[in-house]
Amino acid sequence: MRGTITTIAALVAVLVWAPAALATIAPTPDSTWQTNGRELAIAVSGSTVYLGGTFTEVEDHTGQTAVRNHVAAFNVSTGAVTSWAPNASGAVRAIVVAGSTV
């Protein structure tokens, strides 16, 4: 009986402590951008990450938006959207970077 009580007490302690340790909420929003559609492709080249998908714009945590039809590029170090905006005419399902060409 004593072993069962000890086991139950340990289990309760873990259940109370574990969610608090795993689920932390930051006091400020992330400064990353999000898309208004799905991302279907990702490629990284140097300090730039390229996204392709079904989105038509990206938005930061302050509500600032930038039109990016189906493709967008972000600076890896800063997270900022770049000026690269080739305006693909439909969903982008794959991205390949070869040298300086996307």
PDB file of C-alpha atoms in Angstrom:
ATOM      1  CA  MET A   1       0.000   0.000   0.000  1.00  0.00           C
ATOM      2  CA  ARG A   2       2.802   2.400   0.887  1.00  0.00           C
ATOM      3  CA  GLY A   3       4.495   1.772  -2.505  1.00  0.00           C
ATOM      4  CA  THR A   4       1.222   2.519  -4.313  1.00  0.00           C
ATOM      5  CA  ILE A   5       0.782   5.826  -2.475  1.00  0.00           C
ATOM      6  CA  THR A   6       4.364   6.808  -3.258  1.00  0.00           C
ATOM      7  CA  THR A   7       3.855   5.917  -6.923  1.00  0.00           C
ATOM      8  CA  ILE A   8       0.620   7.902  -7.108  1.00  0.00           C
ATOM      9  CA  ALA A   9       2.261  10.907  -5.430  1.00  0.00           C
ATOM     10  CA  ALA A  10       5.167  10.769  -7.890  1.00  0.00           C
ATOM     11  CA  LEU A  11       2.771  10.510 -10.835  1.00  0.00           C
ATOM     12  CA  VAL A  12       0.735  13.491  -9.623  1.00  0.00           C
ATOM     13  CA  ALA A  13       3.932  15.535  -9.186  1.00  0.00           C
ATOM     14  CA  VAL A  14       5.008  14.710 -12.750  1.00  0.00           C
ATOM     15  CA  LEU A  15       1.591  15.552 -14.204  1.00  0.00           C
ATOM     16  CA  VAL A  16       1.509  18.886 -12.381  1.00  0.00           C
ATOM     17  CA  TRP A  17       5.118  19.842 -13.218  1.00  0.00           C
ATOM     18  CA  ALA A  18       5.445  18.562 -16.819  1.00  0.00           C
ATOM     19  CA  PRO A  19       2.852  20.803 -18.552  1.00  0.00           C
ATOM     20  CA  ALA A  20       4.288  23.902 -16.880  1.00  0.00           C
ATOM     21  CA  ALA A  21       7.784  22.999 -18.062  1.00  0.00           C
ATOM     22  CA  LEU A  22       6.735  22.162 -21.620  1.00  0.00           C
ATOM     23  CA  ALA A  23       4.155  24.848 -22.349  1.00  0.00           C
ATOM     24  CA  THR A  24       5.621  28.302 -22.028  1.00  0.00           C
ATOM     25  CA  ILE A  25       4.058  31.320 -23.671  1.00  0.00           C
ATOM     26  CA  ALA A  26       6.281  34.206 -24.662  1.00  0.00           C
ATOM     27  CA  PRO A  27       5.226  37.634 -23.364  1.00  0.00           C
ATOM     28  CA  THR A  28       5.723  39.173 -26.825  1.00  0.00           C
ATOM     29  CA  PRO A  29       4.736  37.835 -30.252  1.00  0.00           C
ATOM     30  CA  ASP A  30       7.347  36.293 -32.530  1.00  0.00           C
ATOM     31  CA  SER A  31       8.703  38.690 -35.119  1.00  0.00           C
ATOM     32  CA  THR A  32       8.395  36.103 -37.879  1.00  0.00           C
ATOM     33  CA  TRP A  33       6.241  36.339 -40.986  1.00  0.00           C
ATOM     34  CA  GLN A  34       3.376  34.060 -41.939  1.00  0.00           C
ATOM     35  CA  THR A  35       1.587  33.341 -45.196  1.00  0.00           C
ATOM     36  CA  ASN A  36      -2.118  33.563 -45.978  1.00  0.00           C
ATOM     37  CA  GLY A  37      -2.049  30.125 -47.636  1.00  0.00           C
ATOM     38  CA  ARG A  38      -0.129  26.866 -47.624  1.00  0.00           C
ATOM     39  CA  GLU A  39       3.622  26.479 -48.008  1.00  0.00           C
ATOM     40  CA  LEU A  40       4.420  23.564 -50.281  1.00  0.00           C
ATOM     41  CA  ALA A  41       8.134  24.055 -51.005  1.00  0.00           C
ATOM     42  CA  ILE A  42      11.190  25.325 -49.138  1.00  0.00           C
ATOM     43  CA  ALA A  43      14.740  25.924 -50.364  1.00  0.00           C
ATOM     44  CA  VAL A  44      17.675  27.526 -48.574  1.00  0.00           C
ATOM     45  CA  SER A  45      20.575  29.198 -50.314  1.00  0.00           C
ATOM     46  CA  GLY A  46      23.184  31.084 -48.322  1.00  0.00           C
ATOM     47  CA  SER A  47      21.388  33.544 -46.067  1.00  0.00           C
ATOM     48  CA  THR A  48      18.038  33.304 -47.876  1.00  0.00           C
ATOM     49  CA  VAL A  49      15.156  30.894 -47.433  1.00  0.00           C
ATOM     50  CA  TYR A  50      12.652  30.597 -50.293  1.00  0.00           C
ATOM     51  CA  LEU A  51       9.043  29.496 -49.839  1.00  0.00           C
ATOM     52  CA  GLY A  52       6.596  28.376 -52.477  1.00  0.00           C
ATOM     53  CA  GLY A  53       2.936  27.502 -52.128  1.00  0.00           C
ATOM     54  CA  THR A  54      -0.622  28.704 -52.586  1.00  0.00           C
ATOM     55  CA  PHE A  55      -0.300  31.992 -50.690  1.00  0.00           C
ATOM     56  CA  THR A  56      -0.653  35.498 -52.161  1.00  0.00           C
ATOM     57  CA  GLU A  57       0.808  37.572 -49.337  1.00  0.00           C
ATOM     58  CA  VAL A  58       2.945  37.378 -46.220  1.00  0.00           C
ATOM     59  CA  GLU A  59       2.233  39.183 -42.953  1.00  0.00           C
ATOM     60  CA  ASP A  60       4.375  39.997 -39.928  1.00  0.00           C
ATOM     61  CA  HIS A  61       3.305  40.067 -36.276  1.00  0.00           C
ATOM     62  CA  THR A  62       2.360  43.761 -36.473  1.00  0.00           C
ATOM     63  CA  GLY A  63      -0.046  43.239 -39.386  1.00  0.00           C
ATOM     64  CA  GLN A  64       2.299  44.595 -42.061  1.00  0.00           C
ATOM     65  CA  THR A  65       1.687  42.711 -45.298  1.00  0.00           C
ATOM     66  CA  ALA A  66       3.630  42.222 -48.508  1.00  0.00           C
ATOM     67  CA  VAL A  67       2.176  40.809 -51.723  1.00  0.00           C
ATOM     68  CA  ARG A  68       4.063  37.660 -52.685  1.00  0.00           C
ATOM     69  CA  ASN A  69       2.144  35.588 -55.235  1.00  0.00           C
ATOM     70  CA  HIS A  70       3.005  31.956 -54.493  1.00  0.00           C
ATOM     71  CA  VAL A  71       6.717  32.607 -53.736  1.00  0.00           C
ATOM     72  CA  ALA A  72       8.568  34.604 -51.094  1.00  0.00           C
ATOM     73  CA  ALA A  73      12.103  34.934 -49.787  1.00  0.00           C
ATOM     74  CA  PHE A  74      13.287  35.722 -46.267  1.00  0.00           C
ATOM     75  CA  ASN A  75      16.628  36.674 -44.759  1.00  0.00           C
ATOM     76  CA  VAL A  76      17.701  33.796 -42.519  1.00  0.00           C
ATOM     77  CA  SER A  77      19.520  36.032 -40.023  1.00  0.00           C
ATOM     78  CA  THR A  78      16.854  38.713 -39.553  1.00  0.00           C
ATOM     79  CA  GLY A  79      13.685  36.871 -40.587  1.00  0.00           C
ATOM     80  CA  ALA A  80      12.729  39.866 -42.755  1.00  0.00           C
ATOM     81  CA  VAL A  81      10.969  39.355 -46.065  1.00  0.00           C
ATOM     82  CA  THR A  82      13.190  40.317 -49.006  1.00  0.00           C
ATOM     83  CA  SER A  83      12.249  42.410 -52.032  1.00  0.00           C
ATOM     84  CA  TRP A  84      12.352  39.316 -54.285  1.00  0.00           C
ATOM     85  CA  ALA A  85       8.817  38.941 -55.710  1.00  0.00           C
ATOM     86  CA  PRO A  86       8.647  37.162 -59.087  1.00  0.00           C
ATOM     87  CA  ASN A  87       4.812  36.783 -58.978  1.00  0.00           C
ATOM     88  CA  ALA A  88       4.268  33.152 -59.941  1.00  0.00           C
ATOM     89  CA  SER A  89       0.962  32.633 -61.731  1.00  0.00           C
ATOM     90  CA  GLY A  90      -0.063  29.523 -59.802  1.00  0.00           C
ATOM     91  CA  ALA A  91       0.743  27.259 -56.870  1.00  0.00           C
ATOM     92  CA  VAL A  92       4.454  26.536 -56.450  1.00  0.00           C
ATOM     93  CA  ARG A  93       5.106  22.942 -55.397  1.00  0.00           C
ATOM     94  CA  ALA A  94       8.900  22.797 -55.774  1.00  0.00           C
ATOM     95  CA  ILE A  95      11.790  25.246 -55.532  1.00  0.00           C
ATOM     96  CA  VAL A  96      15.378  24.646 -56.620  1.00  0.00           C
ATOM     97  CA  VAL A  97      18.266  27.080 -56.282  1.00  0.00           C
ATOM     98  CA  ALA A  98      21.125  26.660 -58.762  1.00  0.00           C
ATOM     99  CA  GLY A  99      23.850  29.249 -58.306  1.00  0.00           C
ATOM    100  CA  SER A 100      22.075  32.598 -58.289  1.00  0.00           C
ATOM    101  CA  THR A 101      18.965  31.293 -60.084  1.00  0.00           C
ATOM    102  CA  VAL A 102      15.792  30.153 -58.327  1.00  0.00           C
TER     103      VAL A 102
END
